């Protein structure tokens, strides 16, 4: 699963740390998601989408083979 968290953060001029604090995870978790090394739980994906005022599908998307 891919995501565009980094792009959305840039649009909002938000650091990984700021996003992490808003969704109650570590900065390392945000970093791992941006590097596509960690797939978030449904709850975390919903929290991230809410921060950016977007749908989950606008933030996270499947690749072929997922």
PDB file of N, CA, C and O in Angstrom, chain B, residues numbered from 101:
ATOM      1  N   UNK B 101       0.839  -1.176   0.000  1.00  0.00           N
ATOM      2  CA  UNK B 101       0.000   0.000   0.000  1.00  0.00           C
ATOM      3  C   UNK B 101       0.888   1.245   0.000  1.00  0.00           C
ATOM      4  O   UNK B 101       1.837   1.343   0.778  1.00  0.00           O
ATOM      5  N   UNK B 102       0.576   2.166  -0.859  1.00  0.00           N
ATOM      6  CA  UNK B 102       1.294   3.435  -0.956  1.00  0.00           C
ATOM      7  C   UNK B 102       0.470   4.529  -0.273  1.00  0.00           C
ATOM      8  O   UNK B 102      -0.704   4.338   0.045  1.00  0.00           O
ATOM      9  N   UNK B 103       1.108   5.666  -0.058  1.00  0.00           N
ATOM     10  CA  UNK B 103       0.386   6.790   0.526  1.00  0.00           C
ATOM     11  C   UNK B 103       1.018   8.091   0.055  1.00  0.00           C
ATOM     12  O   UNK B 103       2.121   8.105  -0.490  1.00  0.00           O
ATOM     13  N   UNK B 104       0.298   9.175   0.275  1.00  0.00           N
ATOM     14  CA  UNK B 104       0.844  10.486  -0.056  1.00  0.00           C
ATOM     15  C   UNK B 104       0.868  11.388   1.175  1.00  0.00           C
ATOM     16  O   UNK B 104       0.576  12.581   1.091  1.00  0.00           O
ATOM     17  N   UNK B 105       1.218  10.804   2.309  1.00  0.00           N
ATOM     18  CA  UNK B 105       1.299  11.551   3.563  1.00  0.00           C
ATOM     19  C   UNK B 105       2.300  12.694   3.436  1.00  0.00           C
ATOM     20  O   UNK B 105       2.022  13.813   3.868  1.00  0.00           O
ATOM     21  N   UNK B 106       3.451  12.424   2.851  1.00  0.00           N
ATOM     22  CA  UNK B 106       4.491  13.447   2.742  1.00  0.00           C
ATOM     23  C   UNK B 106       3.988  14.646   1.940  1.00  0.00           C
ATOM     24  O   UNK B 106       4.252  15.791   2.307  1.00  0.00           O
ATOM     25  N   UNK B 107       3.277  14.394   0.865  1.00  0.00           N
ATOM     26  CA  UNK B 107       2.724  15.468   0.030  1.00  0.00           C
ATOM     27  C   UNK B 107       1.701  16.275   0.835  1.00  0.00           C
ATOM     28  O   UNK B 107       1.717  17.505   0.823  1.00  0.00           O
ATOM     29  N   UNK B 108       0.818  15.566   1.526  1.00  0.00           N
ATOM     30  CA  UNK B 108      -0.206  16.256   2.320  1.00  0.00           C
ATOM     31  C   UNK B 108       0.422  17.075   3.443  1.00  0.00           C
ATOM     32  O   UNK B 108      -0.049  18.170   3.753  1.00  0.00           O
ATOM     33  N   UNK B 109       1.482  16.549   4.052  1.00  0.00           N
ATOM     34  CA  UNK B 109       2.186  17.307   5.092  1.00  0.00           C
ATOM     35  C   UNK B 109       2.786  18.586   4.514  1.00  0.00           C
ATOM     36  O   UNK B 109       2.715  19.650   5.128  1.00  0.00           O
ATOM     37  N   UNK B 110       3.374  18.470   3.334  1.00  0.00           N
ATOM     38  CA  UNK B 110       3.986  19.632   2.682  1.00  0.00           C
ATOM     39  C   UNK B 110       2.941  20.703   2.375  1.00  0.00           C
ATOM     40  O   UNK B 110       3.196  21.894   2.558  1.00  0.00           O
ATOM     41  N   UNK B 111       1.788  20.288   1.918  1.00  0.00           N
ATOM     42  CA  UNK B 111       0.701  21.226   1.620  1.00  0.00           C
ATOM     43  C   UNK B 111       0.308  21.997   2.879  1.00  0.00           C
ATOM     44  O   UNK B 111       0.049  23.200   2.826  1.00  0.00           O
ATOM     45  N   UNK B 112       0.266  21.293   4.012  1.00  0.00           N
ATOM     46  CA  UNK B 112      -0.121  21.922   5.289  1.00  0.00           C
ATOM     47  C   UNK B 112       1.079  22.486   6.050  1.00  0.00           C
ATOM     48  O   UNK B 112       0.933  22.990   7.164  1.00  0.00           O
ATOM     49  N   UNK B 113       2.269  22.399   5.442  1.00  0.00           N
ATOM     50  CA  UNK B 113       3.490  22.882   6.097  1.00  0.00           C
ATOM     51  C   UNK B 113       3.634  22.273   7.497  1.00  0.00           C
ATOM     52  O   UNK B 113       3.855  22.981   8.479  1.00  0.00           O
ATOM     53  N   UNK B 114       3.505  20.952   7.561  1.00  0.00           N
ATOM     54  CA  UNK B 114       3.499  20.218   8.821  1.00  0.00           C
ATOM     55  C   UNK B 114       4.692  19.266   8.872  1.00  0.00           C
ATOM     56  O   UNK B 114       5.005  18.603   7.883  1.00  0.00           O
ATOM     57  N   UNK B 115       5.355  19.200  10.023  1.00  0.00           N
ATOM     58  CA  UNK B 115       6.467  18.266  10.182  1.00  0.00           C
ATOM     59  C   UNK B 115       5.945  16.876  10.527  1.00  0.00           C
ATOM     60  O   UNK B 115       4.780  16.706  10.887  1.00  0.00           O
ATOM     61  N   UNK B 116       6.828  15.887  10.411  1.00  0.00           N
ATOM     62  CA  UNK B 116       6.459  14.534  10.835  1.00  0.00           C
ATOM     63  C   UNK B 116       6.086  14.535  12.307  1.00  0.00           C
ATOM     64  O   UNK B 116       5.132  13.870  12.710  1.00  0.00           O
ATOM     65  N   UNK B 117       6.828  15.276  13.105  1.00  0.00           N
ATOM     66  CA  UNK B 117       6.580  15.346  14.547  1.00  0.00           C
ATOM     67  C   UNK B 117       5.199  15.927  14.840  1.00  0.00           C
ATOM     68  O   UNK B 117       4.482  15.419  15.702  1.00  0.00           O
ATOM     69  N   UNK B 118       4.828  16.981  14.134  1.00  0.00           N
ATOM     70  CA  UNK B 118       3.516  17.607  14.345  1.00  0.00           C
ATOM     71  C   UNK B 118       2.387  16.638  13.991  1.00  0.00           C
ATOM     72  O   UNK B 118       1.408  16.523  14.728  1.00  0.00           O
ATOM     73  N   UNK B 119       2.527  15.948  12.866  1.00  0.00           N
ATOM     74  CA  UNK B 119       1.507  14.967  12.490  1.00  0.00           C
ATOM     75  C   UNK B 119       1.456  13.841  13.507  1.00  0.00           C
ATOM     76  O   UNK B 119       0.375  13.418  13.916  1.00  0.00           O
ATOM     77  N   UNK B 120       2.611  13.357  13.916  1.00  0.00           N
ATOM     78  CA  UNK B 120       2.676  12.275  14.896  1.00  0.00           C
ATOM     79  C   UNK B 120       1.940  12.665  16.176  1.00  0.00           C
ATOM     80  O   UNK B 120       1.188  11.862  16.729  1.00  0.00           O
ATOM     81  N   UNK B 121       2.151  13.880  16.644  1.00  0.00           N
ATOM     82  CA  UNK B 121       1.481  14.337  17.865  1.00  0.00           C
ATOM     83  C   UNK B 121      -0.033  14.404  17.686  1.00  0.00           C
ATOM     84  O   UNK B 121      -0.783  14.076  18.605  1.00  0.00           O
ATOM     85  N   UNK B 122      -0.479  14.825  16.513  1.00  0.00           N
ATOM     86  CA  UNK B 122      -1.917  14.938  16.256  1.00  0.00           C
ATOM     87  C   UNK B 122      -2.620  13.579  16.238  1.00  0.00           C
ATOM     88  O   UNK B 122      -3.795  13.480  16.592  1.00  0.00           O
ATOM     89  N   UNK B 123      -1.896  12.530  15.823  1.00  0.00           N
ATOM     90  CA  UNK B 123      -2.519  11.203  15.728  1.00  0.00           C
ATOM     91  C   UNK B 123      -2.006  10.231  16.789  1.00  0.00           C
ATOM     92  O   UNK B 123      -2.301   9.037  16.742  1.00  0.00           O
ATOM     93  N   UNK B 124      -1.239  10.749  17.741  1.00  0.00           N
ATOM     94  CA  UNK B 124      -0.775   9.980  18.909  1.00  0.00           C
ATOM     95  C   UNK B 124       0.108   8.782  18.555  1.00  0.00           C
ATOM     96  O   UNK B 124      -0.090   7.679  19.065  1.00  0.00           O
ATOM     97  N   UNK B 125       1.082   9.016  17.675  1.00  0.00           N
ATOM     98  CA  UNK B 125       2.094   8.001  17.361  1.00  0.00           C
ATOM     99  C   UNK B 125       3.459   8.685  17.397  1.00  0.00           C
ATOM    100  O   UNK B 125       3.542   9.899  17.581  1.00  0.00           O
ATOM    101  N   UNK B 126       4.524   7.910  17.223  1.00  0.00           N
ATOM    102  CA  UNK B 126       5.865   8.492  17.202  1.00  0.00           C
ATOM    103  C   UNK B 126       6.186   9.055  15.816  1.00  0.00           C
ATOM    104  O   UNK B 126       5.577   8.680  14.814  1.00  0.00           O
ATOM    105  N   UNK B 127       7.159   9.962  15.793  1.00  0.00           N
ATOM    106  CA  UNK B 127       7.629  10.492  14.519  1.00  0.00           C
ATOM    107  C   UNK B 127       8.168   9.369  13.655  1.00  0.00           C
ATOM    108  O   UNK B 127       8.032   9.405  12.432  1.00  0.00           O
ATOM    109  N   UNK B 128       8.782   8.362  14.283  1.00  0.00           N
ATOM    110  CA  UNK B 128       9.331   7.228  13.548  1.00  0.00           C
ATOM    111  C   UNK B 128       8.234   6.449  12.826  1.00  0.00           C
ATOM    112  O   UNK B 128       8.462   5.919  11.738  1.00  0.00           O
ATOM    113  N   UNK B 129       7.053   6.379  13.420  1.00  0.00           N
ATOM    114  CA  UNK B 129       5.925   5.695  12.777  1.00  0.00           C
ATOM    115  C   UNK B 129       5.522   6.437  11.505  1.00  0.00           C
ATOM    116  O   UNK B 129       5.282   5.816  10.470  1.00  0.00           O
ATOM    117  N   UNK B 130       5.450   7.754  11.582  1.00  0.00           N
ATOM    118  CA  UNK B 130       5.114   8.552  10.391  1.00  0.00           C
ATOM    119  C   UNK B 130       6.187   8.362   9.324  1.00  0.00           C
ATOM    120  O   UNK B 130       5.875   8.196   8.145  1.00  0.00           O
ATOM    121  N   UNK B 131       7.442   8.387   9.738  1.00  0.00           N
ATOM    122  CA  UNK B 131       8.550   8.184   8.811  1.00  0.00           C
ATOM    123  C   UNK B 131       8.450   6.824   8.127  1.00  0.00           C
ATOM    124  O   UNK B 131       8.646   6.720   6.916  1.00  0.00           O
ATOM    125  N   UNK B 132       8.148   5.786   8.896  1.00  0.00           N
ATOM    126  CA  UNK B 132       8.030   4.429   8.337  1.00  0.00           C
ATOM    127  C   UNK B 132       6.871   4.342   7.348  1.00  0.00           C
ATOM    128  O   UNK B 132       6.985   3.670   6.323  1.00  0.00           O
ATOM    129  N   UNK B 133       5.767   5.007   7.640  1.00  0.00           N
ATOM    130  CA  UNK B 133       4.635   5.004   6.704  1.00  0.00           C
ATOM    131  C   UNK B 133       5.008   5.721   5.416  1.00  0.00           C
ATOM    132  O   UNK B 133       4.691   5.243   4.327  1.00  0.00           O
ATOM    133  N   UNK B 134       5.674   6.856   5.526  1.00  0.00           N
ATOM    134  CA  UNK B 134       6.075   7.597   4.326  1.00  0.00           C
ATOM    135  C   UNK B 134       7.046   6.799   3.470  1.00  0.00           C
ATOM    136  O   UNK B 134       7.070   6.948   2.248  1.00  0.00           O
ATOM    137  N   UNK B 135       7.839   5.958   4.103  1.00  0.00           N
ATOM    138  CA  UNK B 135       8.803   5.120   3.380  1.00  0.00           C
ATOM    139  C   UNK B 135       8.180   3.803   2.921  1.00  0.00           C
ATOM    140  O   UNK B 135       8.874   2.934   2.394  1.00  0.00           O
ATOM    141  N   UNK B 136       6.881   3.661   3.122  1.00  0.00           N
ATOM    142  CA  UNK B 136       6.133   2.452   2.761  1.00  0.00           C
ATOM    143  C   UNK B 136       6.688   1.207   3.446  1.00  0.00           C
ATOM    144  O   UNK B 136       6.678   0.117   2.873  1.00  0.00           O
ATOM    145  N   UNK B 137       7.171   1.376   4.675  1.00  0.00           N
ATOM    146  CA  UNK B 137       7.684   0.252   5.454  1.00  0.00           C
ATOM    147  C   UNK B 137       6.717  -0.162   6.547  1.00  0.00           C
ATOM    148  O   UNK B 137       6.943  -1.153   7.240  1.00  0.00           O
ATOM    149  N   UNK B 138       5.638   0.595   6.704  1.00  0.00           N
ATOM    150  CA  UNK B 138       4.660   0.312   7.755  1.00  0.00           C
ATOM    151  C   UNK B 138       3.274   0.602   7.224  1.00  0.00           C
ATOM    152  O   UNK B 138       3.023   1.677   6.679  1.00  0.00           O
ATOM    153  N   UNK B 139       2.368  -0.357   7.381  1.00  0.00           N
ATOM    154  CA  UNK B 139       0.973  -0.176   6.978  1.00  0.00           C
ATOM    155  C   UNK B 139       0.172   0.139   8.237  1.00  0.00           C
ATOM    156  O   UNK B 139       0.148  -0.667   9.166  1.00  0.00           O
ATOM    157  N   UNK B 140      -0.480   1.292   8.283  1.00  0.00           N
ATOM    158  CA  UNK B 140      -1.188   1.691   9.496  1.00  0.00           C
ATOM    159  C   UNK B 140      -2.458   0.877   9.731  1.00  0.00           C
ATOM    160  O   UNK B 140      -3.018   0.275   8.815  1.00  0.00           O
ATOM    161  N   UNK B 141      -2.885   0.880  10.978  1.00  0.00           N
ATOM    162  CA  UNK B 141      -4.178   0.279  11.319  1.00  0.00           C
ATOM    163  C   UNK B 141      -5.280   1.127  10.691  1.00  0.00           C
ATOM    164  O   UNK B 141      -5.041   2.253  10.257  1.00  0.00           O
ATOM    165  N   UNK B 142      -6.460   0.583  10.649  1.00  0.00           N
ATOM    166  CA  UNK B 142      -7.601   1.324  10.122  1.00  0.00           C
ATOM    167  C   UNK B 142      -7.837   2.588  10.933  1.00  0.00           C
ATOM    168  O   UNK B 142      -8.099   3.651  10.370  1.00  0.00           O
ATOM    169  N   UNK B 143      -7.745   2.476  12.248  1.00  0.00           N
ATOM    170  CA  UNK B 143      -7.966   3.627  13.120  1.00  0.00           C
ATOM    171  C   UNK B 143      -6.937   4.720  12.835  1.00  0.00           C
ATOM    172  O   UNK B 143      -7.295   5.893  12.730  1.00  0.00           O
ATOM    173  N   UNK B 144      -5.665   4.345  12.709  1.00  0.00           N
ATOM    174  CA  UNK B 144      -4.625   5.327  12.431  1.00  0.00           C
ATOM    175  C   UNK B 144      -4.828   5.953  11.051  1.00  0.00           C
ATOM    176  O   UNK B 144      -4.659   7.163  10.897  1.00  0.00           O
ATOM    177  N   UNK B 145      -5.178   5.169  10.072  1.00  0.00           N
ATOM    178  CA  UNK B 145      -5.434   5.709   8.727  1.00  0.00           C
ATOM    179  C   UNK B 145      -6.582   6.720   8.759  1.00  0.00           C
ATOM    180  O   UNK B 145      -6.519   7.757   8.099  1.00  0.00           O
ATOM    181  N   UNK B 146      -7.615   6.420   9.518  1.00  0.00           N
ATOM    182  CA  UNK B 146      -8.754   7.339   9.645  1.00  0.00           C
ATOM    183  C   UNK B 146      -8.338   8.633  10.345  1.00  0.00           C
ATOM    184  O   UNK B 146      -8.766   9.717   9.950  1.00  0.00           O
ATOM    185  N   UNK B 147      -7.513   8.523  11.376  1.00  0.00           N
ATOM    186  CA  UNK B 147      -7.031   9.713  12.091  1.00  0.00           C
ATOM    187  C   UNK B 147      -6.209  10.606  11.172  1.00  0.00           C
ATOM    188  O   UNK B 147      -6.363  11.828  11.181  1.00  0.00           O
ATOM    189  N   UNK B 148      -5.339   9.995  10.384  1.00  0.00           N
ATOM    190  CA  UNK B 148      -4.496  10.766   9.459  1.00  0.00           C
ATOM    191  C   UNK B 148      -5.360  11.456   8.412  1.00  0.00           C
ATOM    192  O   UNK B 148      -5.154  12.631   8.109  1.00  0.00           O
ATOM    193  N   UNK B 149      -6.315  10.736   7.866  1.00  0.00           N
ATOM    194  CA  UNK B 149      -7.211  11.326   6.868  1.00  0.00           C
ATOM    195  C   UNK B 149      -7.981  12.507   7.466  1.00  0.00           C
ATOM    196  O   UNK B 149      -8.185  13.520   6.797  1.00  0.00           O
ATOM    197  N   UNK B 150      -8.400  12.376   8.703  1.00  0.00           N
ATOM    198  CA  UNK B 150      -9.142  13.453   9.369  1.00  0.00           C
ATOM    199  C   UNK B 150      -8.270  14.693   9.541  1.00  0.00           C
ATOM    200  O   UNK B 150      -8.747  15.811   9.341  1.00  0.00           O
ATOM    201  N   UNK B 151      -7.000  14.515   9.908  1.00  0.00           N
ATOM    202  CA  UNK B 151      -6.085  15.653  10.062  1.00  0.00           C
ATOM    203  C   UNK B 151      -6.000  16.439   8.762  1.00  0.00           C
ATOM    204  O   UNK B 151      -5.965  17.669   8.783  1.00  0.00           O
ATOM    205  N   UNK B 152      -5.967  15.741   7.635  1.00  0.00           N
ATOM    206  CA  UNK B 152      -5.834  16.393   6.336  1.00  0.00           C
ATOM    207  C   UNK B 152      -7.189  16.731   5.704  1.00  0.00           C
ATOM    208  O   UNK B 152      -7.240  17.281   4.604  1.00  0.00           O
ATOM    209  N   UNK B 153      -8.279  16.405   6.394  1.00  0.00           N
ATOM    210  CA  UNK B 153      -9.638  16.661   5.883  1.00  0.00           C
ATOM    211  C   UNK B 153      -9.846  16.032   4.509  1.00  0.00           C
ATOM    212  O   UNK B 153     -10.409  16.640   3.599  1.00  0.00           O
ATOM    213  N   UNK B 154      -9.373  14.796   4.392  1.00  0.00           N
ATOM    214  CA  UNK B 154      -9.507  14.034   3.154  1.00  0.00           C
ATOM    215  C   UNK B 154     -10.091  12.667   3.486  1.00  0.00           C
ATOM    216  O   UNK B 154     -10.147  12.276   4.652  1.00  0.00           O
ATOM    217  N   UNK B 155     -10.525  11.943   2.461  1.00  0.00           N
ATOM    218  CA  UNK B 155     -10.962  10.570   2.682  1.00  0.00           C
ATOM    219  C   UNK B 155      -9.726   9.671   2.782  1.00  0.00           C
ATOM    220  O   UNK B 155      -8.648  10.034   2.310  1.00  0.00           O
ATOM    221  N   UNK B 156      -9.888   8.521   3.388  1.00  0.00           N
ATOM    222  CA  UNK B 156      -8.780   7.572   3.511  1.00  0.00           C
ATOM    223  C   UNK B 156      -8.239   7.216   2.130  1.00  0.00           C
ATOM    224  O   UNK B 156      -7.029   7.075   1.953  1.00  0.00           O
ATOM    225  N   UNK B 157      -9.126   7.070   1.157  1.00  0.00           N
ATOM    226  CA  UNK B 157      -8.722   6.695  -0.195  1.00  0.00           C
ATOM    227  C   UNK B 157      -7.900   7.774  -0.885  1.00  0.00           C
ATOM    228  O   UNK B 157      -7.164   7.480  -1.827  1.00  0.00           O
ATOM    229  N   UNK B 158      -8.014   9.014  -0.434  1.00  0.00           N
ATOM    230  CA  UNK B 158      -7.212  10.099  -1.005  1.00  0.00           C
ATOM    231  C   UNK B 158      -5.793  10.110  -0.431  1.00  0.00           C
ATOM    232  O   UNK B 158      -4.888  10.696  -1.025  1.00  0.00           O
ATOM    233  N   UNK B 159      -5.602   9.471   0.707  1.00  0.00           N
ATOM    234  CA  UNK B 159      -4.293   9.414   1.370  1.00  0.00           C
ATOM    235  C   UNK B 159      -3.578   8.091   1.089  1.00  0.00           C
ATOM    236  O   UNK B 159      -2.380   8.067   0.807  1.00  0.00           O
ATOM    237  N   UNK B 160      -4.325   7.001   1.169  1.00  0.00           N
ATOM    238  CA  UNK B 160      -3.764   5.663   1.022  1.00  0.00           C
ATOM    239  C   UNK B 160      -4.358   4.980  -0.205  1.00  0.00           C
ATOM    240  O   UNK B 160      -5.550   5.111  -0.483  1.00  0.00           O
ATOM    241  N   UNK B 161      -3.513   4.248  -0.941  1.00  0.00           N
ATOM    242  CA  UNK B 161      -4.017   3.548  -2.133  1.00  0.00           C
ATOM    243  C   UNK B 161      -3.232   2.268  -2.345  1.00  0.00           C
ATOM    244  O   UNK B 161      -2.055   2.168  -1.999  1.00  0.00           O
ATOM    245  N   UNK B 162      -3.915   1.297  -2.923  1.00  0.00           N
ATOM    246  CA  UNK B 162      -3.308  -0.009  -3.176  1.00  0.00           C
ATOM    247  C   UNK B 162      -2.511   0.007  -4.471  1.00  0.00           C
ATOM    248  O   UNK B 162      -2.807   0.751  -5.407  1.00  0.00           O
ATOM    249  N   UNK B 163      -1.497  -0.834  -4.488  1.00  0.00           N
ATOM    250  CA  UNK B 163      -0.706  -1.052  -5.686  1.00  0.00           C
ATOM    251  C   UNK B 163      -1.129  -2.383  -6.297  1.00  0.00           C
ATOM    252  O   UNK B 163      -1.819  -3.173  -5.652  1.00  0.00           O
ATOM    253  N   UNK B 164      -0.723  -2.631  -7.526  1.00  0.00           N
ATOM    254  CA  UNK B 164      -0.963  -3.946  -8.104  1.00  0.00           C
ATOM    255  C   UNK B 164      -0.288  -4.977  -7.223  1.00  0.00           C
ATOM    256  O   UNK B 164       0.848  -4.783  -6.791  1.00  0.00           O
ATOM    257  N   UNK B 165      -0.972  -6.059  -6.959  1.00  0.00           N
ATOM    258  CA  UNK B 165      -0.428  -7.117  -6.129  1.00  0.00           C
ATOM    259  C   UNK B 165      -0.776  -6.995  -4.652  1.00  0.00           C
ATOM    260  O   UNK B 165      -0.512  -7.915  -3.877  1.00  0.00           O
ATOM    261  N   UNK B 166      -1.367  -5.866  -4.253  1.00  0.00           N
ATOM    262  CA  UNK B 166      -1.771  -5.708  -2.849  1.00  0.00           C
ATOM    263  C   UNK B 166      -3.074  -6.430  -2.591  1.00  0.00           C
ATOM    264  O   UNK B 166      -3.577  -6.413  -1.467  1.00  0.00           O
TER     265      UNK B 166
END
